Structures are given as C-alpha cells and as structure tokens.
Amino acid sequence: MKVLAFDTTSQACSVAYLETDQNGTHTKQYDIFERLHQGHAERLAPMMQNVMNHVNVPFSDLDRIAVTHGPGTFTGVRIGVATARGLALALKCEIVTTSSLHVIAHEATTTLDNFGEITHIAVATDARRNQIYLQIFDKTAKAISTPEVLNYQDALSHFPEGAILCVGNGGKYIEQEAQSIMFNHSDMFPKAKFFADLSVILPPLTEALTPLYLRAPDAKPQQSKILTRANFSIS
C-alpha cells in the first residue's frame, strides 16, 4: 500500500509518505514537518511534491490519501480537507481520516515509556478562548470518547477514573487544578509521520469527507484575498 498522509490543523504542517508490503512491513517512508503559525495553504503543495520527489513515486501510484479532519484551526482544517478531496478525486484513490488528537495519542504510545500503570491517555490541545480540545483514549490509543471543546474549568470533569497520562500543549492550562494525572509537555503536534503509520489500519471512507468543526470560525475568509493556487504535478 502506498499512502500520502498530511496534517494542517495546528501551528505546524506535515506530510509523510509510507509504503508497505503485503505483510504490512514498512518498505519505504519519508516525512517533512514544519512549524508554521500561518501559510499552510502556500506550503502544503510544495511539501507534498518534495516528499513524492524524494521517494521517487508518482502521485498516480498512490492507493490512499490520509488527512486529519480536525479539530484545529478553522482555516487549517479547511485546507487539509479540501486538498484531500481534490487529490482523491483526481487520483481516484481512497481517503482515510481521523482526529488530530488521535494522531497525537498514537505518537504518545509509540514514543513514550512507562505505560505500566497508565489506563488512559488524554490528549488536550490549545483551542484558544480559554478552551482546550480534549479526547480520551485507552493505553493503546483506541478512542473511547469523541473530541470536545471545553473550558479550562470544565475539562477535568471529563477525565475518567484511573491512572491518566495527559499529553498535548493544552495540558498546561489545567495542570494546576489536576490531581493524580501525569502530564507530559513534549512538543507533540499531529505529525504526519505517525499518522501515516496509523492510516494503514483505518477503514476507508464510504461517504464524503467532512471537516470536524467544534465551534464557529474565529474569522471569516475574505473573498478579496483568495490565495493563488499552488502548482504541482500528480502524474
């Protein structure tokens, strides 16, 4: 299977290619990750082209497009979903998706140690406006709740009982009020490198890809400032 995965939901942009054989063994992979406060629309297409050039695989060979559908910034989510729709239509390949929080949970289970006593992983990311995005997973990164946007003071009431590891940049806003919760403040964003690994076991969508917006956008797009379309080849 040949997969192109990407994420534009946060203050970063990342793209990854993963190729697996019939046994699921990784045979080729490459990724690019960039911290960005803005400019995802301008950077995404060139990053995709760079990744595909590096692995020397044409876009037309792709079997699967993997994109996070939120939560995150309104513009970032919209860019990712629209790009995935266009690629899948042009290439006639399938789409898989999951939450940006799921990707972070998968990174945590892949890179962090000492999960012996942990029963749950809570992924909390900064949603601004004194809120966080929160989703709860078991210790294998299987989702046991859906993503929510919560005020700081309400978030802890949504944590389950047990030994919990909280990861993501939103944890710092609730740490002082928490008890019996472990916090890890590693620089965890929804990275395409880990999403590509996760994407090979996700079921392909059977309905139209839709963005996951948990609240109204902070700003409305300005029609007078539509970005110039980036050029890259899908042959």
JSON list of N, CA and C in Angstrom, two decimals, residues 16-62:
[
{"chain": "A", "resi": 16, "resn": "ALA", "atom": "N", "xyz": [3.74, 13.08, 4.96]},
{"chain": "A", "resi": 16, "resn": "ALA", "atom": "CA", "xyz": [4.52, 11.85, 5.03]},
{"chain": "A", "resi": 16, "resn": "ALA", "atom": "C", "xyz": [4.07, 10.87, 3.97]},
{"chain": "A", "resi": 17, "resn": "TYR", "atom": "N", "xyz": [5.02, 10.12, 3.46]},
{"chain": "A", "resi": 17, "resn": "TYR", "atom": "CA", "xyz": [4.74, 9.02, 2.55]},
{"chain": "A", "resi": 17, "resn": "TYR", "atom": "C", "xyz": [5.10, 7.73, 3.26]},
{"chain": "A", "resi": 18, "resn": "LEU", "atom": "N", "xyz": [4.25, 6.72, 3.11]},
{"chain": "A", "resi": 18, "resn": "LEU", "atom": "CA", "xyz": [4.53, 5.40, 3.67]},
{"chain": "A", "resi": 18, "resn": "LEU", "atom": "C", "xyz": [4.14, 4.34, 2.66]},
{"chain": "A", "resi": 19, "resn": "GLU", "atom": "N", "xyz": [5.04, 3.38, 2.46]},
{"chain": "A", "resi": 19, "resn": "GLU", "atom": "CA", "xyz": [4.77, 2.25, 1.58]},
{"chain": "A", "resi": 19, "resn": "GLU", "atom": "C", "xyz": [4.95, 0.97, 2.37]},
{"chain": "A", "resi": 20, "resn": "THR", "atom": "N", "xyz": [3.98, 0.07, 2.27]},
{"chain": "A", "resi": 20, "resn": "THR", "atom": "CA", "xyz": [4.05, -1.20, 2.98]},
{"chain": "A", "resi": 20, "resn": "THR", "atom": "C", "xyz": [3.87, -2.35, 1.98]},
{"chain": "A", "resi": 21, "resn": "ASP", "atom": "N", "xyz": [4.42, -3.50, 2.35]},
{"chain": "A", "resi": 21, "resn": "ASP", "atom": "CA", "xyz": [4.25, -4.67, 1.50]},
{"chain": "A", "resi": 21, "resn": "ASP", "atom": "C", "xyz": [2.99, -5.44, 1.93]},
{"chain": "A", "resi": 22, "resn": "GLN", "atom": "N", "xyz": [2.78, -6.61, 1.36]},
{"chain": "A", "resi": 22, "resn": "GLN", "atom": "CA", "xyz": [1.57, -7.38, 1.64]},
{"chain": "A", "resi": 22, "resn": "GLN", "atom": "C", "xyz": [1.50, -7.86, 3.08]},
{"chain": "A", "resi": 23, "resn": "ASN", "atom": "N", "xyz": [2.63, -7.90, 3.77]},
{"chain": "A", "resi": 23, "resn": "ASN", "atom": "CA", "xyz": [2.66, -8.32, 5.17]},
{"chain": "A", "resi": 23, "resn": "ASN", "atom": "C", "xyz": [2.54, -7.14, 6.12]},
{"chain": "A", "resi": 24, "resn": "GLY", "atom": "N", "xyz": [2.40, -5.92, 5.57]},
{"chain": "A", "resi": 24, "resn": "GLY", "atom": "CA", "xyz": [2.30, -4.74, 6.41]},
{"chain": "A", "resi": 24, "resn": "GLY", "atom": "C", "xyz": [3.64, -4.17, 6.83]},
{"chain": "A", "resi": 25, "resn": "THR", "atom": "N", "xyz": [4.73, -4.73, 6.33]},
{"chain": "A", "resi": 25, "resn": "THR", "atom": "CA", "xyz": [6.07, -4.23, 6.67]},
{"chain": "A", "resi": 25, "resn": "THR", "atom": "C", "xyz": [6.35, -2.92, 5.94]},
{"chain": "A", "resi": 26, "resn": "HIS", "atom": "N", "xyz": [6.91, -1.97, 6.65]},
{"chain": "A", "resi": 26, "resn": "HIS", "atom": "CA", "xyz": [7.25, -0.69, 6.03]},
{"chain": "A", "resi": 26, "resn": "HIS", "atom": "C", "xyz": [8.45, -0.89, 5.10]},
{"chain": "A", "resi": 27, "resn": "THR", "atom": "N", "xyz": [8.28, -0.57, 3.85]},
{"chain": "A", "resi": 27, "resn": "THR", "atom": "CA", "xyz": [9.35, -0.73, 2.88]},
{"chain": "A", "resi": 27, "resn": "THR", "atom": "C", "xyz": [9.93, 0.59, 2.40]},
{"chain": "A", "resi": 28, "resn": "LYS", "atom": "N", "xyz": [9.18, 1.68, 2.56]},
{"chain": "A", "resi": 28, "resn": "LYS", "atom": "CA", "xyz": [9.69, 2.99, 2.16]},
{"chain": "A", "resi": 28, "resn": "LYS", "atom": "C", "xyz": [8.91, 4.06, 2.91]},
{"chain": "A", "resi": 29, "resn": "GLN", "atom": "N", "xyz": [9.61, 5.05, 3.46]},
{"chain": "A", "resi": 29, "resn": "GLN", "atom": "CA", "xyz": [8.90, 6.11, 4.15]},
{"chain": "A", "resi": 29, "resn": "GLN", "atom": "C", "xyz": [9.76, 7.37, 4.19]},
{"chain": "A", "resi": 30, "resn": "TYR", "atom": "N", "xyz": [9.08, 8.51, 4.23]},
{"chain": "A", "resi": 30, "resn": "TYR", "atom": "CA", "xyz": [9.76, 9.80, 4.29]},
{"chain": "A", "resi": 30, "resn": "TYR", "atom": "C", "xyz": [8.74, 10.83, 4.75]},
{"chain": "A", "resi": 31, "resn": "ASP", "atom": "N", "xyz": [9.20, 11.81, 5.54]},
{"chain": "A", "resi": 31, "resn": "ASP", "atom": "CA", "xyz": [8.27, 12.84, 6.00]},
{"chain": "A", "resi": 31, "resn": "ASP", "atom": "C", "xyz": [8.96, 14.18, 6.13]},
{"chain": "A", "resi": 32, "resn": "ILE", "atom": "N", "xyz": [8.16, 15.22, 6.08]},
{"chain": "A", "resi": 32, "resn": "ILE", "atom": "CA", "xyz": [8.60, 16.60, 6.31]},
{"chain": "A", "resi": 32, "resn": "ILE", "atom": "C", "xyz": [7.66, 17.22, 7.34]},
{"chain": "A", "resi": 33, "resn": "PHE", "atom": "N", "xyz": [8.25, 17.91, 8.32]},
{"chain": "A", "resi": 33, "resn": "PHE", "atom": "CA", "xyz": [7.47, 18.58, 9.37]},
{"chain": "A", "resi": 33, "resn": "PHE", "atom": "C", "xyz": [7.99, 20.01, 9.51]},
{"chain": "A", "resi": 34, "resn": "GLU", "atom": "N", "xyz": [7.08, 20.98, 9.50]},
{"chain": "A", "resi": 34, "resn": "GLU", "atom": "CA", "xyz": [7.46, 22.38, 9.66]},
{"chain": "A", "resi": 34, "resn": "GLU", "atom": "C", "xyz": [6.54, 23.06, 10.66]},
{"chain": "A", "resi": 35, "resn": "ARG", "atom": "N", "xyz": [7.12, 23.81, 11.58]},
{"chain": "A", "resi": 35, "resn": "ARG", "atom": "CA", "xyz": [6.32, 24.65, 12.47]},
{"chain": "A", "resi": 35, "resn": "ARG", "atom": "C", "xyz": [5.86, 25.88, 11.69]},
{"chain": "A", "resi": 36, "resn": "LEU", "atom": "N", "xyz": [4.57, 26.16, 11.68]},
{"chain": "A", "resi": 36, "resn": "LEU", "atom": "CA", "xyz": [4.01, 27.29, 10.96]},
{"chain": "A", "resi": 36, "resn": "LEU", "atom": "C", "xyz": [2.89, 27.92, 11.77]},
{"chain": "A", "resi": 37, "resn": "HIS", "atom": "N", "xyz": [2.94, 29.23, 11.93]},
{"chain": "A", "resi": 37, "resn": "HIS", "atom": "CA", "xyz": [1.81, 29.92, 12.54]},
{"chain": "A", "resi": 37, "resn": "HIS", "atom": "C", "xyz": [0.77, 30.28, 11.49]},
{"chain": "A", "resi": 38, "resn": "GLN", "atom": "N", "xyz": [1.21, 30.42, 10.26]},
{"chain": "A", "resi": 38, "resn": "GLN", "atom": "CA", "xyz": [0.31, 30.68, 9.15]},
{"chain": "A", "resi": 38, "resn": "GLN", "atom": "C", "xyz": [1.02, 30.26, 7.86]},
{"chain": "A", "resi": 39, "resn": "GLY", "atom": "N", "xyz": [0.28, 30.30, 6.76]},
{"chain": "A", "resi": 39, "resn": "GLY", "atom": "CA", "xyz": [0.89, 29.94, 5.49]},
{"chain": "A", "resi": 39, "resn": "GLY", "atom": "C", "xyz": [0.78, 28.48, 5.12]},
{"chain": "A", "resi": 40, "resn": "HIS", "atom": "N", "xyz": [-0.13, 27.74, 5.76]},
{"chain": "A", "resi": 40, "resn": "HIS", "atom": "CA", "xyz": [-0.28, 26.32, 5.44]},
{"chain": "A", "resi": 40, "resn": "HIS", "atom": "C", "xyz": [-0.69, 26.09, 3.99]},
{"chain": "A", "resi": 41, "resn": "ALA", "atom": "N", "xyz": [-1.56, 26.94, 3.47]},
{"chain": "A", "resi": 41, "resn": "ALA", "atom": "CA", "xyz": [-2.02, 26.77, 2.10]},
{"chain": "A", "resi": 41, "resn": "ALA", "atom": "C", "xyz": [-0.88, 26.90, 1.10]},
{"chain": "A", "resi": 42, "resn": "GLU", "atom": "N", "xyz": [0.04, 27.82, 1.38]},
{"chain": "A", "resi": 42, "resn": "GLU", "atom": "CA", "xyz": [1.17, 28.01, 0.48]},
{"chain": "A", "resi": 42, "resn": "GLU", "atom": "C", "xyz": [2.19, 26.88, 0.57]},
{"chain": "A", "resi": 43, "resn": "ARG", "atom": "N", "xyz": [2.34, 26.30, 1.76]},
{"chain": "A", "resi": 43, "resn": "ARG", "atom": "CA", "xyz": [3.40, 25.32, 1.98]},
{"chain": "A", "resi": 43, "resn": "ARG", "atom": "C", "xyz": [2.98, 23.88, 1.69]},
{"chain": "A", "resi": 44, "resn": "LEU", "atom": "N", "xyz": [1.70, 23.57, 1.80]},
{"chain": "A", "resi": 44, "resn": "LEU", "atom": "CA", "xyz": [1.28, 22.18, 1.72]},
{"chain": "A", "resi": 44, "resn": "LEU", "atom": "C", "xyz": [1.63, 21.53, 0.39]},
{"chain": "A", "resi": 45, "resn": "ALA", "atom": "N", "xyz": [1.27, 22.15, -0.72]},
{"chain": "A", "resi": 45, "resn": "ALA", "atom": "CA", "xyz": [1.52, 21.54, -2.03]},
{"chain": "A", "resi": 45, "resn": "ALA", "atom": "C", "xyz": [3.02, 21.34, -2.30]},
{"chain": "A", "resi": 46, "resn": "PRO", "atom": "N", "xyz": [3.88, 22.36, -2.05]},
{"chain": "A", "resi": 46, "resn": "PRO", "atom": "CA", "xyz": [5.32, 22.13, -2.24]},
{"chain": "A", "resi": 46, "resn": "PRO", "atom": "C", "xyz": [5.89, 21.03, -1.35]},
{"chain": "A", "resi": 47, "resn": "MET", "atom": "N", "xyz": [5.39, 20.93, -0.12]},
{"chain": "A", "resi": 47, "resn": "MET", "atom": "CA", "xyz": [5.85, 19.87, 0.76]},
{"chain": "A", "resi": 47, "resn": "MET", "atom": "C", "xyz": [5.45, 18.50, 0.22]},
{"chain": "A", "resi": 48, "resn": "MET", "atom": "N", "xyz": [4.24, 18.39, -0.30]},
{"chain": "A", "resi": 48, "resn": "MET", "atom": "CA", "xyz": [3.81, 17.13, -0.91]},
{"chain": "A", "resi": 48, "resn": "MET", "atom": "C", "xyz": [4.70, 16.77, -2.09]},
{"chain": "A", "resi": 49, "resn": "GLN", "atom": "N", "xyz": [4.96, 17.75, -2.93]},
{"chain": "A", "resi": 49, "resn": "GLN", "atom": "CA", "xyz": [5.79, 17.49, -4.10]},
{"chain": "A", "resi": 49, "resn": "GLN", "atom": "C", "xyz": [7.19, 17.06, -3.68]},
{"chain": "A", "resi": 50, "resn": "ASN", "atom": "N", "xyz": [7.75, 17.71, -2.65]},
{"chain": "A", "resi": 50, "resn": "ASN", "atom": "CA", "xyz": [9.09, 17.35, -2.17]},
{"chain": "A", "resi": 50, "resn": "ASN", "atom": "C", "xyz": [9.13, 15.92, -1.63]},
{"chain": "A", "resi": 51, "resn": "VAL", "atom": "N", "xyz": [8.09, 15.54, -0.90]},
{"chain": "A", "resi": 51, "resn": "VAL", "atom": "CA", "xyz": [8.04, 14.18, -0.35]},
{"chain": "A", "resi": 51, "resn": "VAL", "atom": "C", "xyz": [7.98, 13.16, -1.47]},
{"chain": "A", "resi": 52, "resn": "MET", "atom": "N", "xyz": [7.10, 13.38, -2.43]},
{"chain": "A", "resi": 52, "resn": "MET", "atom": "CA", "xyz": [6.95, 12.41, -3.52]},
{"chain": "A", "resi": 52, "resn": "MET", "atom": "C", "xyz": [8.20, 12.36, -4.41]},
{"chain": "A", "resi": 53, "resn": "ASN", "atom": "N", "xyz": [8.86, 13.50, -4.60]},
{"chain": "A", "resi": 53, "resn": "ASN", "atom": "CA", "xyz": [10.12, 13.50, -5.35]},
{"chain": "A", "resi": 53, "resn": "ASN", "atom": "C", "xyz": [11.20, 12.72, -4.62]},
{"chain": "A", "resi": 54, "resn": "HIS", "atom": "N", "xyz": [11.23, 12.86, -3.30]},
{"chain": "A", "resi": 54, "resn": "HIS", "atom": "CA", "xyz": [12.26, 12.19, -2.50]},
{"chain": "A", "resi": 54, "resn": "HIS", "atom": "C", "xyz": [12.11, 10.67, -2.60]},
{"chain": "A", "resi": 55, "resn": "VAL", "atom": "N", "xyz": [10.89, 10.17, -2.54]},
{"chain": "A", "resi": 55, "resn": "VAL", "atom": "CA", "xyz": [10.68, 8.72, -2.59]},
{"chain": "A", "resi": 55, "resn": "VAL", "atom": "C", "xyz": [10.59, 8.20, -4.02]},
{"chain": "A", "resi": 56, "resn": "ASN", "atom": "N", "xyz": [10.59, 9.15, -4.97]},
{"chain": "A", "resi": 56, "resn": "ASN", "atom": "CA", "xyz": [10.57, 8.80, -6.41]},
{"chain": "A", "resi": 56, "resn": "ASN", "atom": "C", "xyz": [9.35, 7.95, -6.76]},
{"chain": "A", "resi": 57, "resn": "VAL", "atom": "N", "xyz": [8.20, 8.40, -6.28]},
{"chain": "A", "resi": 57, "resn": "VAL", "atom": "CA", "xyz": [6.93, 7.73, -6.56]},
{"chain": "A", "resi": 57, "resn": "VAL", "atom": "C", "xyz": [5.98, 8.75, -7.17]},
{"chain": "A", "resi": 58, "resn": "PRO", "atom": "N", "xyz": [5.36, 8.48, -8.30]},
{"chain": "A", "resi": 58, "resn": "PRO", "atom": "CA", "xyz": [4.39, 9.43, -8.87]},
{"chain": "A", "resi": 58, "resn": "PRO", "atom": "C", "xyz": [3.10, 9.45, -8.06]},
{"chain": "A", "resi": 59, "resn": "PHE", "atom": "N", "xyz": [2.43, 10.58, -8.04]},
{"chain": "A", "resi": 59, "resn": "PHE", "atom": "CA", "xyz": [1.16, 10.69, -7.33]},
{"chain": "A", "resi": 59, "resn": "PHE", "atom": "C", "xyz": [0.16, 9.65, -7.83]},
{"chain": "A", "resi": 60, "resn": "SER", "atom": "N", "xyz": [0.22, 9.34, -9.10]},
{"chain": "A", "resi": 60, "resn": "SER", "atom": "CA", "xyz": [-0.74, 8.41, -9.69]},
{"chain": "A", "resi": 60, "resn": "SER", "atom": "C", "xyz": [-0.61, 7.00, -9.13]},
{"chain": "A", "resi": 61, "resn": "ASP", "atom": "N", "xyz": [0.48, 6.69, -8.45]},
{"chain": "A", "resi": 61, "resn": "ASP", "atom": "CA", "xyz": [0.66, 5.37, -7.85]},
{"chain": "A", "resi": 61, "resn": "ASP", "atom": "C", "xyz": [0.04, 5.24, -6.46]},
{"chain": "A", "resi": 62, "resn": "LEU", "atom": "N", "xyz": [-0.41, 6.34, -5.90]},
{"chain": "A", "resi": 62, "resn": "LEU", "atom": "CA", "xyz": [-0.94, 6.32, -4.53]},
{"chain": "A", "resi": 62, "resn": "LEU", "atom": "C", "xyz": [-2.21, 5.49, -4.44]}
]
